[in-house]
Amino acid sequence: VPALATEPQFAQHLREHLEEEQLLDGRYRLQEVPGDCVAVPVLEEKLSQLQLPQEMPCGLVWIQDPVPSRAARRQTPAQKLRDKLRQLLGESWSEELERDVPRTWQRHGDLILLREDSFRAAPWETLGPVLWETVASALGARRLARQGRVLPDAMRSPSVTLLLGQDGWVEHVDNGIRYTFDVTKCMFSPGNITEKLRVASLPCSGEVLVDLYAGIGYFTLPYLVHAAAAFAHACEWNSHAVEALRKNLALNGVQDRCRIHHGDSRQLELWDIADRVNLGLIPSSEEGWPVACRVLKKGTGGVLHIHHNVETLPALASPQTPVLRAERGPPDGAGSGGEAQHPTQGGGKEALGARIRPEWQRWAEATAARIRGLLAELHGQPWRTSILHVEAVKSYAPHVHHLVLDLECRPTLP
């Protein structure tokens, strides 16, 4: 790090002068150097702008091991990253590059998963591998990957590029549950942590669960590990997710209480077996509703947890409808990695435990009626459906919310 060395009695005056001229490198402390002098760090990209008063005796030196200032030690990881990159690029640093540096990312152990829009400006390409090594060093990681757009296939495959490192397998811990997966082949949504926490609190002791869209076990594992489900049937057609699911069941010691059905859940050969069915697919799980009705126990019925993206009109001064309570209130949940995920209404944070929007209520009632019809057609007798709870998981897009409907389904008595 470049610095100006001067006699101790001039050090503070020199520091104030450099700060006033915006030449001071505030990341590092003033420190003693050979010759009974004190060195004041200078921004390397501003060296050409140095104009010092003649009466101030000083000379340019380079500090090999600069000591971070107190302010630098309080820096956020994003600030540290920008400072490292600014130092790397020197005079080539620009506002365009500043905007291109990410401020958020996902951390999975020693791997950082960057946002899709990170480091897309052309000047980054000239740095080559040194860019990714610098980013990893600044963020305390050994591997880097960058998200792309989710591929428009039926499996919603991720498009992730490994930038540094040879292996995409990572481990992530949520609520005491260990998940391992390959970030280049499987998706992991930290925004669903509130629903995973809620699932973990449901009273499932002794129940049989069918999870029609199990993935790597996002919801299957909370049902087995925390909600005490007796057994789970986990359906998944993505072979990469199935590989991760097998590992995750073993990692959490519940492999003996789960059977994996590898294939299209619409072709699932199960009937009359489930106390509870999880339909965790968005934007819609509607194609799985007939299967969910078929696997419910025909003598006693059970509960469906139906995920769906529901569009909400821009908020006007319209009245809201009281929410229908669940069997047990959901716990407060915060996302991992320092990111909290909260459902929102009208763009602001708001507790959703007390009220839901009219569009949500209409969707819940229409879904309940549709399921009631499917059950009656399947079994040749009337069924009743009761809305237990509508949960807002997160805002999915402008005016679109990811919701979960807890729907109790019971055969009517003769």
mmCIF file of C-alpha atoms in Angstrom:
data_model
loop_
_atom_site.group_PDB
_atom_site.id
_atom_site.type_symbol
_atom_site.label_atom_id
_atom_site.label_comp_id
_atom_site.label_asym_id
_atom_site.label_seq_id
_atom_site.Cartn_x
_atom_site.Cartn_y
_atom_site.Cartn_z
ATOM 1 C CA VAL A 1 0.000 0.000 0.000
ATOM 2 C CA PRO A 2 1.501 3.406 -0.929
ATOM 3 C CA ALA A 3 1.991 5.881 1.910
ATOM 4 C CA LEU A 4 3.696 9.162 2.669
ATOM 5 C CA ALA A 5 6.310 8.945 5.417
ATOM 6 C CA THR A 6 6.930 12.023 7.514
ATOM 7 C CA GLU A 7 8.280 12.985 10.912
ATOM 8 C CA PRO A 8 5.916 12.169 13.813
ATOM 9 C CA GLN A 9 5.119 15.829 14.555
ATOM 10 C CA PHE A 10 3.792 16.317 11.009
ATOM 11 C CA ALA A 11 1.822 13.045 10.744
ATOM 12 C CA GLN A 12 -1.552 14.285 11.948
ATOM 13 C CA HIS A 13 -1.332 17.444 9.869
ATOM 14 C CA LEU A 14 -0.485 15.343 6.799
ATOM 15 C CA ARG A 15 -3.371 12.982 7.496
ATOM 16 C CA GLU A 16 -5.843 15.870 7.725
ATOM 17 C CA HIS A 17 -4.514 17.364 4.498
ATOM 18 C CA LEU A 18 -4.883 14.061 2.593
ATOM 19 C CA GLU A 19 -8.366 13.518 3.984
ATOM 20 C CA GLU A 20 -9.440 17.003 2.912
ATOM 21 C CA GLU A 21 -8.120 16.354 -0.607
ATOM 22 C CA GLN A 22 -9.844 12.918 -0.650
ATOM 23 C CA LEU A 23 -6.483 11.197 -1.087
ATOM 24 C CA LEU A 24 -6.345 9.368 2.248
ATOM 25 C CA ASP A 25 -6.736 5.580 2.195
ATOM 26 C CA GLY A 26 -8.957 5.192 5.249
ATOM 27 C CA ARG A 27 -8.740 1.385 5.212
ATOM 28 C CA TYR A 28 -5.397 1.457 7.004
ATOM 29 C CA ARG A 29 -3.918 3.001 10.138
ATOM 30 C CA LEU A 30 -1.016 5.391 10.393
ATOM 31 C CA GLN A 31 1.979 3.286 11.340
ATOM 32 C CA GLU A 32 5.644 3.632 12.182
ATOM 33 C CA VAL A 33 8.234 2.883 9.504
ATOM 34 C CA PRO A 34 12.067 2.749 9.625
ATOM 35 C CA GLY A 35 13.807 6.080 10.049
ATOM 36 C CA ASP A 36 11.662 7.168 13.043
ATOM 37 C CA CYS A 37 8.918 8.224 10.646
ATOM 38 C CA VAL A 38 5.151 7.740 10.506
ATOM 39 C CA ALA A 39 3.536 6.557 7.265
ATOM 40 C CA VAL A 40 0.129 7.890 6.188
ATOM 41 C CA PRO A 41 -1.626 5.578 3.633
ATOM 42 C CA VAL A 42 -2.603 7.087 0.282
ATOM 43 C CA LEU A 43 -5.093 5.829 -2.335
ATOM 44 C CA GLU A 44 -2.965 4.276 -5.077
ATOM 45 C CA GLU A 45 -5.228 5.471 -7.873
ATOM 46 C CA LYS A 46 -4.828 9.068 -6.602
ATOM 47 C CA LEU A 47 -1.012 9.160 -6.481
ATOM 48 C CA SER A 48 -0.829 11.310 -9.602
ATOM 49 C CA GLN A 49 -2.983 13.946 -7.903
ATOM 50 C CA LEU A 50 -0.691 14.462 -4.898
ATOM 51 C CA GLN A 51 0.204 18.115 -4.389
ATOM 52 C CA LEU A 52 1.764 18.709 -0.985
ATOM 53 C CA PRO A 53 2.843 21.959 0.678
ATOM 54 C CA GLN A 54 6.599 22.433 0.335
ATOM 55 C CA GLU A 55 6.989 22.985 4.083
ATOM 56 C CA MET A 56 5.721 19.457 4.800
ATOM 57 C CA PRO A 57 8.706 17.075 4.596
ATOM 58 C CA CYS A 58 7.629 13.630 3.391
ATOM 59 C CA GLY A 59 8.516 10.879 0.972
ATOM 60 C CA LEU A 60 6.682 8.067 -0.804
ATOM 61 C CA VAL A 61 7.062 4.589 0.723
ATOM 62 C CA TRP A 62 5.288 1.256 0.262
ATOM 63 C CA ILE A 63 3.913 -0.601 3.280
ATOM 64 C CA GLN A 64 4.119 -4.361 2.809
ATOM 65 C CA ASP A 65 1.792 -5.360 5.670
ATOM 66 C CA PRO A 66 -0.576 -2.447 6.340
ATOM 67 C CA VAL A 67 -2.621 -2.538 9.551
ATOM 68 C CA PRO A 68 -6.398 -2.148 8.968
ATOM 69 C CA SER A 69 -8.016 0.910 10.532
ATOM 70 C CA ARG A 70 -10.844 0.596 13.036
ATOM 71 C CA ALA A 71 -13.287 1.750 10.374
ATOM 72 C CA ALA A 72 -12.051 -0.969 7.998
ATOM 73 C CA ARG A 73 -12.523 -3.612 10.659
ATOM 74 C CA ARG A 74 -16.174 -2.509 10.914
ATOM 75 C CA GLN A 75 -16.730 -2.794 7.163
ATOM 76 C CA THR A 76 -19.421 -5.042 5.785
ATOM 77 C CA PRO A 77 -18.344 -7.867 3.435
ATOM 78 C CA ALA A 78 -19.785 -5.892 0.501
ATOM 79 C CA GLN A 79 -17.667 -2.858 1.402
ATOM 80 C CA LYS A 80 -14.558 -5.010 1.751
ATOM 81 C CA LEU A 81 -15.249 -6.523 -1.657
ATOM 82 C CA ARG A 82 -15.563 -3.116 -3.333
ATOM 83 C CA ASP A 83 -12.381 -1.882 -1.670
ATOM 84 C CA LYS A 84 -10.401 -4.934 -2.793
ATOM 85 C CA LEU A 85 -11.626 -4.523 -6.365
ATOM 86 C CA ARG A 86 -10.961 -0.777 -6.349
ATOM 87 C CA GLN A 87 -7.422 -1.498 -5.212
ATOM 88 C CA LEU A 88 -7.013 -4.175 -7.907
ATOM 89 C CA LEU A 89 -8.190 -1.931 -10.756
ATOM 90 C CA GLY A 90 -6.536 1.317 -9.656
ATOM 91 C CA GLU A 91 -7.158 4.107 -12.142
ATOM 92 C CA SER A 92 -9.438 1.848 -14.222
ATOM 93 C CA TRP A 93 -12.082 1.939 -11.482
ATOM 94 C CA SER A 94 -15.320 3.590 -12.603
ATOM 95 C CA GLU A 95 -18.911 4.186 -11.551
ATOM 96 C CA GLU A 96 -20.002 1.540 -14.068
ATOM 97 C CA LEU A 97 -17.868 -1.072 -12.317
ATOM 98 C CA GLU A 98 -19.039 0.128 -8.905
ATOM 99 C CA ARG A 99 -22.664 -0.572 -9.925
ATOM 100 C CA ASP A 100 -21.678 -4.010 -11.225
ATOM 101 C CA VAL A 101 -20.277 -5.226 -7.893
ATOM 102 C CA PRO A 102 -22.876 -7.302 -5.977
ATOM 103 C CA ARG A 103 -24.098 -6.264 -2.559
ATOM 104 C CA THR A 104 -25.869 -9.543 -1.765
ATOM 105 C CA TRP A 105 -25.150 -13.197 -2.477
ATOM 106 C CA GLN A 106 -25.810 -16.670 -1.112
ATOM 107 C CA ARG A 107 -23.213 -18.438 1.015
ATOM 108 C CA HIS A 108 -23.094 -22.232 1.129
ATOM 109 C CA GLY A 109 -20.151 -23.246 3.292
ATOM 110 C CA ASP A 110 -16.980 -22.193 1.458
ATOM 111 C CA LEU A 111 -18.850 -21.431 -1.792
ATOM 112 C CA ILE A 112 -20.316 -18.045 -2.674
ATOM 113 C CA LEU A 113 -23.179 -18.040 -5.199
ATOM 114 C CA LEU A 114 -23.250 -14.648 -6.926
ATOM 115 C CA ARG A 115 -26.288 -12.992 -8.451
ATOM 116 C CA GLU A 116 -26.931 -13.264 -12.164
ATOM 117 C CA ASP A 117 -26.229 -9.555 -12.770
ATOM 118 C CA SER A 118 -22.811 -9.573 -11.036
ATOM 119 C CA PHE A 119 -19.613 -8.659 -12.926
ATOM 120 C CA ARG A 120 -21.229 -8.416 -16.358
ATOM 121 C CA ALA A 121 -19.478 -5.209 -17.508
ATOM 122 C CA ALA A 122 -16.850 -5.773 -20.214
ATOM 123 C CA PRO A 123 -13.797 -4.468 -18.248
ATOM 124 C CA TRP A 124 -14.017 -7.392 -15.805
ATOM 125 C CA GLU A 125 -13.166 -9.839 -18.597
ATOM 126 C CA THR A 126 -9.655 -8.391 -18.919
ATOM 127 C CA LEU A 127 -8.782 -9.497 -15.374
ATOM 128 C CA GLY A 128 -9.279 -13.207 -15.996
ATOM 129 C CA PRO A 129 -8.924 -15.618 -13.049
ATOM 130 C CA VAL A 130 -7.424 -12.954 -10.788
ATOM 131 C CA LEU A 131 -10.883 -11.363 -10.528
ATOM 132 C CA TRP A 132 -12.464 -14.482 -9.053
ATOM 133 C CA GLU A 133 -9.512 -15.093 -6.745
ATOM 134 C CA THR A 134 -9.825 -11.528 -5.446
ATOM 135 C CA VAL A 135 -13.601 -11.842 -4.929
ATOM 136 C CA ALA A 136 -13.215 -15.153 -3.084
ATOM 137 C CA SER A 137 -10.466 -13.756 -0.872
ATOM 138 C CA ALA A 138 -12.514 -10.654 0.016
ATOM 139 C CA LEU A 139 -15.563 -12.745 0.931
ATOM 140 C CA GLY A 140 -13.700 -15.475 2.799
ATOM 141 C CA ALA A 141 -14.584 -18.210 0.295
ATOM 142 C CA ARG A 142 -12.665 -20.855 -1.613
ATOM 143 C CA ARG A 143 -15.170 -21.397 -4.447
ATOM 144 C CA LEU A 144 -17.338 -19.075 -6.533
ATOM 145 C CA ALA A 145 -20.334 -19.651 -8.779
ATOM 146 C CA ARG A 146 -22.739 -17.323 -10.577
ATOM 147 C CA GLN A 147 -26.457 -17.786 -11.049
ATOM 148 C CA GLY A 148 -28.054 -17.660 -14.459
ATOM 149 C CA ARG A 149 -31.667 -17.724 -15.503
ATOM 150 C CA VAL A 150 -33.652 -20.784 -14.486
ATOM 151 C CA LEU A 151 -33.959 -22.918 -17.610
ATOM 152 C CA PRO A 152 -37.492 -23.024 -19.104
ATOM 153 C CA ASP A 153 -37.761 -26.791 -18.781
ATOM 154 C CA ALA A 154 -40.246 -28.777 -16.738
ATOM 155 C CA MET A 155 -37.662 -29.389 -14.018
ATOM 156 C CA ARG A 156 -36.818 -25.683 -13.546
ATOM 157 C CA SER A 157 -33.132 -26.582 -13.846
ATOM 158 C CA PRO A 158 -30.677 -23.976 -12.586
ATOM 159 C CA SER A 159 -28.188 -22.354 -14.918
ATOM 160 C CA VAL A 160 -25.180 -21.893 -12.660
ATOM 161 C CA THR A 161 -21.569 -21.383 -13.763
ATOM 162 C CA LEU A 162 -18.708 -22.430 -11.517
ATOM 163 C CA LEU A 163 -16.174 -19.576 -11.615
ATOM 164 C CA LEU A 164 -13.587 -20.786 -9.109
ATOM 165 C CA GLY A 165 -13.152 -24.376 -7.940
ATOM 166 C CA GLN A 166 -13.860 -27.745 -9.508
ATOM 167 C CA ASP A 167 -16.738 -29.109 -7.408
ATOM 168 C CA GLY A 168 -20.248 -27.670 -7.016
ATOM 169 C CA TRP A 169 -21.357 -29.802 -4.038
ATOM 170 C CA VAL A 170 -22.092 -27.739 -0.930
ATOM 171 C CA GLU A 171 -23.765 -28.164 2.438
ATOM 172 C CA HIS A 172 -26.359 -25.814 3.887
ATOM 173 C CA VAL A 173 -27.953 -25.922 7.354
ATOM 174 C CA ASP A 174 -31.509 -24.674 8.025
ATOM 175 C CA ASN A 175 -33.158 -25.077 11.420
ATOM 176 C CA GLY A 176 -30.764 -27.848 12.386
ATOM 177 C CA ILE A 177 -31.347 -29.796 9.155
ATOM 178 C CA ARG A 178 -28.407 -30.508 6.862
ATOM 179 C CA TYR A 179 -28.882 -30.216 3.100
ATOM 180 C CA THR A 180 -26.189 -31.129 0.594
ATOM 181 C CA PHE A 181 -26.579 -30.531 -3.152
ATOM 182 C CA ASP A 182 -24.705 -29.513 -6.280
ATOM 183 C CA VAL A 183 -25.383 -25.811 -6.922
ATOM 184 C CA THR A 184 -24.777 -26.298 -10.642
ATOM 185 C CA LYS A 185 -27.549 -28.920 -10.887
ATOM 186 C CA CYS A 186 -30.072 -28.228 -8.097
ATOM 187 C CA MET A 187 -31.882 -25.119 -6.906
ATOM 188 C CA PHE A 188 -31.994 -24.013 -3.280
ATOM 189 C CA SER A 189 -34.335 -21.207 -2.253
ATOM 190 C CA PRO A 190 -33.448 -19.480 1.034
ATOM 191 C CA GLY A 191 -36.682 -17.491 0.665
ATOM 192 C CA ASN A 192 -38.704 -20.582 1.659
ATOM 193 C CA ILE A 193 -37.197 -20.743 5.161
ATOM 194 C CA THR A 194 -40.392 -19.391 6.781
ATOM 195 C CA GLU A 195 -42.458 -22.215 5.302
ATOM 196 C CA LYS A 196 -39.865 -24.825 6.268
ATOM 197 C CA LEU A 197 -39.977 -23.530 9.842
ATOM 198 C CA ARG A 198 -43.784 -23.607 9.818
ATOM 199 C CA VAL A 199 -43.835 -27.167 8.474
ATOM 200 C CA ALA A 200 -41.448 -28.181 11.241
ATOM 201 C CA SER A 201 -44.010 -26.996 13.821
ATOM 202 C CA LEU A 202 -47.017 -28.919 12.442
ATOM 203 C CA PRO A 203 -48.479 -31.776 14.541
ATOM 204 C CA CYS A 204 -47.607 -34.760 12.337
ATOM 205 C CA SER A 205 -46.770 -37.424 14.906
ATOM 206 C CA GLY A 206 -47.702 -40.874 13.572
ATOM 207 C CA GLU A 207 -48.761 -39.536 10.171
ATOM 208 C CA VAL A 208 -47.842 -40.696 6.681
ATOM 209 C CA LEU A 209 -46.753 -37.871 4.379
ATOM 210 C CA VAL A 210 -46.693 -37.792 0.586
ATOM 211 C CA ASP A 211 -44.465 -35.021 -0.806
ATOM 212 C CA LEU A 212 -45.305 -34.768 -4.503
ATOM 213 C CA TYR A 213 -42.438 -32.399 -5.395
ATOM 214 C CA ALA A 214 -39.678 -33.328 -2.965
ATOM 215 C CA GLY A 215 -36.640 -31.816 -4.667
ATOM 216 C CA ILE A 216 -33.614 -32.277 -2.418
ATOM 217 C CA GLY A 217 -35.918 -32.599 0.607
ATOM 218 C CA TYR A 218 -36.790 -28.965 1.350
ATOM 219 C CA PHE A 219 -40.033 -29.964 3.084
ATOM 220 C CA THR A 220 -39.693 -33.749 3.365
ATOM 221 C CA LEU A 221 -36.889 -33.342 5.896
ATOM 222 C CA PRO A 222 -38.647 -30.852 8.243
ATOM 223 C CA TYR A 223 -41.679 -33.173 8.304
ATOM 224 C CA LEU A 224 -39.494 -36.132 9.277
ATOM 225 C CA VAL A 225 -36.904 -34.477 11.509
ATOM 226 C CA HIS A 226 -38.974 -31.922 13.455
ATOM 227 C CA ALA A 227 -42.688 -32.571 12.827
ATOM 228 C CA ALA A 228 -42.287 -36.279 13.725
ATOM 229 C CA ALA A 229 -44.060 -37.722 10.686
ATOM 230 C CA ALA A 230 -43.950 -41.516 10.922
ATOM 231 C CA PHE A 231 -43.142 -42.078 7.239
ATOM 232 C CA ALA A 232 -42.761 -40.080 4.034
ATOM 233 C CA HIS A 233 -43.155 -40.892 0.352
ATOM 234 C CA ALA A 234 -40.945 -38.412 -1.538
ATOM 235 C CA CYS A 235 -41.669 -37.990 -5.265
ATOM 236 C CA GLU A 236 -39.087 -36.380 -7.550
ATOM 237 C CA TRP A 237 -38.284 -36.728 -11.255
ATOM 238 C CA ASN A 238 -34.980 -34.806 -11.429
ATOM 239 C CA SER A 239 -32.183 -37.383 -11.091
ATOM 240 C CA HIS A 240 -29.749 -34.776 -9.698
ATOM 241 C CA ALA A 241 -32.234 -33.818 -6.985
ATOM 242 C CA VAL A 242 -32.888 -37.491 -6.216
ATOM 243 C CA GLU A 243 -29.154 -38.043 -5.714
ATOM 244 C CA ALA A 244 -29.037 -35.120 -3.264
ATOM 245 C CA LEU A 245 -32.244 -36.275 -1.538
ATOM 246 C CA ARG A 246 -30.767 -39.707 -0.824
ATOM 247 C CA LYS A 247 -27.694 -38.094 0.715
ATOM 248 C CA ASN A 248 -29.783 -35.672 2.764
ATOM 249 C CA LEU A 249 -31.984 -38.385 4.228
ATOM 250 C CA ALA A 250 -28.850 -40.233 5.331
ATOM 251 C CA LEU A 251 -27.167 -37.050 6.621
ATOM 252 C CA ASN A 252 -30.133 -36.455 8.926
ATOM 253 C CA GLY A 253 -30.592 -40.095 9.935
ATOM 254 C CA VAL A 254 -34.127 -40.520 8.554
ATOM 255 C CA GLN A 255 -33.430 -42.701 5.500
ATOM 256 C CA ASP A 256 -35.349 -45.628 7.041
ATOM 257 C CA ARG A 257 -38.543 -43.530 7.297
ATOM 258 C CA CYS A 258 -38.707 -42.390 3.689
ATOM 259 C CA ARG A 259 -39.270 -44.043 0.326
ATOM 260 C CA ILE A 260 -38.156 -42.147 -2.770
ATOM 261 C CA HIS A 261 -40.333 -42.416 -5.897
ATOM 262 C CA HIS A 262 -38.117 -41.380 -8.816
ATOM 263 C CA GLY A 263 -40.308 -40.259 -11.696
ATOM 264 C CA ASP A 264 -43.296 -38.143 -12.691
ATOM 265 C CA SER A 265 -45.548 -37.718 -9.646
ATOM 266 C CA ARG A 266 -48.585 -37.641 -11.943
ATOM 267 C CA GLN A 267 -47.891 -41.343 -12.595
ATOM 268 C CA LEU A 268 -47.423 -42.178 -8.900
ATOM 269 C CA GLU A 269 -48.784 -45.648 -8.094
ATOM 270 C CA LEU A 270 -49.983 -44.961 -4.553
ATOM 271 C CA TRP A 271 -53.581 -44.927 -3.281
ATOM 272 C CA ASP A 272 -55.330 -44.487 0.049
ATOM 273 C CA ILE A 273 -52.156 -44.006 2.101
ATOM 274 C CA ALA A 274 -51.581 -40.386 3.177
ATOM 275 C CA ASP A 275 -52.651 -38.367 6.199
ATOM 276 C CA ARG A 276 -50.977 -35.310 4.719
ATOM 277 C CA VAL A 277 -49.867 -34.276 1.218
ATOM 278 C CA ASN A 278 -47.374 -31.531 0.414
ATOM 279 C CA LEU A 279 -47.719 -29.872 -3.025
ATOM 280 C CA GLY A 280 -44.728 -27.532 -2.985
ATOM 281 C CA LEU A 281 -44.581 -26.494 -6.631
ATOM 282 C CA ILE A 282 -44.879 -22.952 -7.972
ATOM 283 C CA PRO A 283 -46.187 -21.135 -9.931
ATOM 284 C CA SER A 284 -48.904 -23.796 -9.627
ATOM 285 C CA SER A 285 -49.271 -27.308 -8.224
ATOM 286 C CA GLU A 286 -52.646 -27.799 -9.931
ATOM 287 C CA GLU A 287 -51.514 -30.748 -12.053
ATOM 288 C CA GLY A 288 -50.862 -32.632 -8.833
ATOM 289 C CA TRP A 289 -54.307 -32.096 -7.291
ATOM 290 C CA PRO A 290 -55.885 -35.300 -8.716
ATOM 291 C CA VAL A 291 -52.928 -37.357 -7.430
ATOM 292 C CA ALA A 292 -53.143 -35.682 -4.029
ATOM 293 C CA CYS A 293 -56.825 -36.595 -3.783
ATOM 294 C CA ARG A 294 -56.077 -40.191 -4.765
ATOM 295 C CA VAL A 295 -53.343 -40.747 -2.164
ATOM 296 C CA LEU A 296 -55.373 -39.321 0.756
ATOM 297 C CA LYS A 297 -56.803 -42.004 3.030
ATOM 298 C CA LYS A 298 -60.316 -42.564 1.698
ATOM 299 C CA GLY A 299 -61.730 -43.467 5.102
ATOM 300 C CA THR A 300 -60.417 -40.525 7.129
ATOM 301 C CA GLY A 301 -59.033 -38.000 4.642
ATOM 302 C CA GLY A 302 -56.284 -35.606 5.690
ATOM 303 C CA VAL A 303 -54.658 -32.244 5.017
ATOM 304 C CA LEU A 304 -53.304 -30.844 1.739
ATOM 305 C CA HIS A 305 -50.653 -28.103 1.726
ATOM 306 C CA ILE A 306 -51.171 -26.465 -1.673
ATOM 307 C CA HIS A 307 -48.558 -23.994 -2.997
ATOM 308 C CA HIS A 308 -49.540 -21.452 -5.631
ATOM 309 C CA ASN A 309 -48.527 -18.030 -6.960
ATOM 310 C CA VAL A 310 -51.468 -15.645 -6.653
ATOM 311 C CA GLU A 311 -51.608 -12.278 -8.378
ATOM 312 C CA THR A 312 -52.723 -9.377 -6.222
ATOM 313 C CA LEU A 313 -54.028 -6.159 -7.735
ATOM 314 C CA PRO A 314 -52.132 -2.990 -6.775
ATOM 315 C CA ALA A 315 -53.221 -2.057 -3.273
ATOM 316 C CA LEU A 316 -56.164 0.313 -3.087
ATOM 317 C CA ALA A 317 -58.098 1.360 -0.022
ATOM 318 C CA SER A 318 -60.041 -1.888 -0.107
ATOM 319 C CA PRO A 319 -61.154 -3.763 2.992
ATOM 320 C CA GLN A 320 -59.277 -6.905 3.928
ATOM 321 C CA THR A 321 -60.685 -10.208 5.078
ATOM 322 C CA PRO A 322 -59.862 -11.876 8.410
ATOM 323 C CA VAL A 323 -57.502 -14.790 7.908
ATOM 324 C CA LEU A 324 -58.550 -18.332 8.725
ATOM 325 C CA ARG A 325 -56.283 -19.655 11.462
ATOM 326 C CA ALA A 326 -54.121 -22.727 11.207
ATOM 327 C CA GLU A 327 -54.066 -25.580 13.726
ATOM 328 C CA ARG A 328 -50.937 -24.004 15.171
ATOM 329 C CA GLY A 329 -49.511 -20.541 14.621
ATOM 330 C CA PRO A 330 -46.375 -20.370 12.488
ATOM 331 C CA PRO A 331 -43.122 -19.423 14.224
ATOM 332 C CA ASP A 332 -41.222 -16.283 13.376
ATOM 333 C CA GLY A 333 -38.529 -17.121 10.835
ATOM 334 C CA ALA A 334 -35.479 -15.404 9.389
ATOM 335 C CA GLY A 335 -33.506 -16.472 6.388
ATOM 336 C CA SER A 336 -29.990 -17.863 6.555
ATOM 337 C CA GLY A 337 -26.866 -15.971 5.770
ATOM 338 C CA GLY A 338 -28.113 -12.794 7.452
ATOM 339 C CA GLU A 339 -31.010 -12.382 5.033
ATOM 340 C CA ALA A 340 -34.520 -12.223 6.437
ATOM 341 C CA GLN A 341 -37.369 -13.191 4.154
ATOM 342 C CA HIS A 342 -40.717 -11.608 4.998
ATOM 343 C CA PRO A 343 -43.963 -11.652 3.036
ATOM 344 C CA THR A 344 -44.963 -8.142 2.038
ATOM 345 C CA GLN A 345 -48.165 -6.289 1.279
ATOM 346 C CA GLY A 346 -48.184 -3.148 -0.822
ATOM 347 C CA GLY A 347 -44.395 -3.042 -0.798
ATOM 348 C CA GLY A 348 -44.054 -2.610 2.971
ATOM 349 C CA LYS A 349 -43.283 -5.089 5.716
ATOM 350 C CA GLU A 350 -46.394 -6.187 7.523
ATOM 351 C CA ALA A 351 -47.308 -9.024 9.847
ATOM 352 C CA LEU A 352 -49.572 -11.366 7.916
ATOM 353 C CA GLY A 353 -50.767 -13.470 10.837
ATOM 354 C CA ALA A 354 -53.970 -11.463 11.228
ATOM 355 C CA ARG A 355 -55.273 -10.532 7.772
ATOM 356 C CA ILE A 356 -55.220 -11.747 4.174
ATOM 357 C CA ARG A 357 -56.119 -10.045 0.937
ATOM 358 C CA PRO A 358 -59.441 -10.617 -0.837
ATOM 359 C CA GLU A 359 -57.690 -12.161 -3.876
ATOM 360 C CA TRP A 360 -56.039 -14.710 -1.587
ATOM 361 C CA GLN A 361 -59.348 -15.565 0.032
ATOM 362 C CA ARG A 362 -61.045 -16.014 -3.356
ATOM 363 C CA TRP A 363 -58.230 -18.274 -4.564
ATOM 364 C CA ALA A 364 -58.440 -20.367 -1.376
ATOM 365 C CA GLU A 365 -62.221 -20.775 -1.675
ATOM 366 C CA ALA A 366 -62.050 -21.664 -5.387
ATOM 367 C CA THR A 367 -59.316 -24.229 -4.691
ATOM 368 C CA ALA A 368 -61.315 -25.754 -1.835
ATOM 369 C CA ALA A 369 -64.346 -26.126 -4.122
ATOM 370 C CA ARG A 370 -62.242 -27.692 -6.906
ATOM 371 C CA ILE A 371 -60.656 -30.219 -4.530
ATOM 372 C CA ARG A 372 -64.066 -31.030 -3.065
ATOM 373 C CA GLY A 373 -65.329 -31.834 -6.562
ATOM 374 C CA LEU A 374 -62.311 -33.994 -7.381
ATOM 375 C CA LEU A 375 -62.733 -36.007 -4.184
ATOM 376 C CA ALA A 376 -66.447 -36.519 -4.732
ATOM 377 C CA GLU A 377 -65.852 -37.668 -8.312
ATOM 378 C CA LEU A 378 -63.053 -40.024 -7.249
ATOM 379 C CA HIS A 379 -64.914 -41.698 -4.376
ATOM 380 C CA GLY A 380 -68.515 -41.418 -5.526
ATOM 381 C CA GLN A 381 -69.629 -39.688 -2.339
ATOM 382 C CA PRO A 382 -69.582 -36.143 -0.949
ATOM 383 C CA TRP A 383 -66.533 -34.786 0.852
ATOM 384 C CA ARG A 384 -66.116 -31.593 2.840
ATOM 385 C CA THR A 385 -63.115 -29.277 2.595
ATOM 386 C CA SER A 386 -62.187 -26.728 5.261
ATOM 387 C CA ILE A 387 -59.697 -23.896 4.862
ATOM 388 C CA LEU A 388 -57.414 -24.086 7.893
ATOM 389 C CA HIS A 389 -54.881 -21.425 7.002
ATOM 390 C CA VAL A 390 -53.485 -19.296 4.188
ATOM 391 C CA GLU A 391 -49.774 -18.623 4.530
ATOM 392 C CA ALA A 392 -47.912 -15.943 2.558
ATOM 393 C CA VAL A 393 -44.398 -17.325 2.044
ATOM 394 C CA LYS A 394 -42.853 -14.453 0.130
ATOM 395 C CA SER A 395 -43.336 -11.903 -2.597
ATOM 396 C CA TYR A 396 -42.486 -13.747 -5.815
ATOM 397 C CA ALA A 397 -42.740 -10.839 -8.273
ATOM 398 C CA PRO A 398 -44.469 -7.441 -8.366
ATOM 399 C CA HIS A 399 -48.067 -8.017 -7.236
ATOM 400 C CA VAL A 400 -47.501 -11.805 -7.098
ATOM 401 C CA HIS A 401 -47.265 -13.737 -3.827
ATOM 402 C CA HIS A 402 -46.233 -17.300 -3.135
ATOM 403 C CA LEU A 403 -49.041 -18.684 -0.938
ATOM 404 C CA VAL A 404 -49.698 -21.994 0.802
ATOM 405 C CA LEU A 405 -53.238 -23.174 1.506
ATOM 406 C CA ASP A 406 -53.689 -25.672 4.336
ATOM 407 C CA LEU A 407 -56.861 -27.515 3.289
ATOM 408 C CA GLU A 408 -58.517 -30.162 5.475
ATOM 409 C CA CYS A 409 -60.353 -32.797 3.429
ATOM 410 C CA ARG A 410 -62.765 -35.273 5.107
ATOM 411 C CA PRO A 411 -65.356 -37.746 3.789
ATOM 412 C CA THR A 412 -68.871 -36.939 4.939
ATOM 413 C CA LEU A 413 -70.580 -39.415 7.222
ATOM 414 C CA PRO A 414 -73.293 -41.632 5.610
#
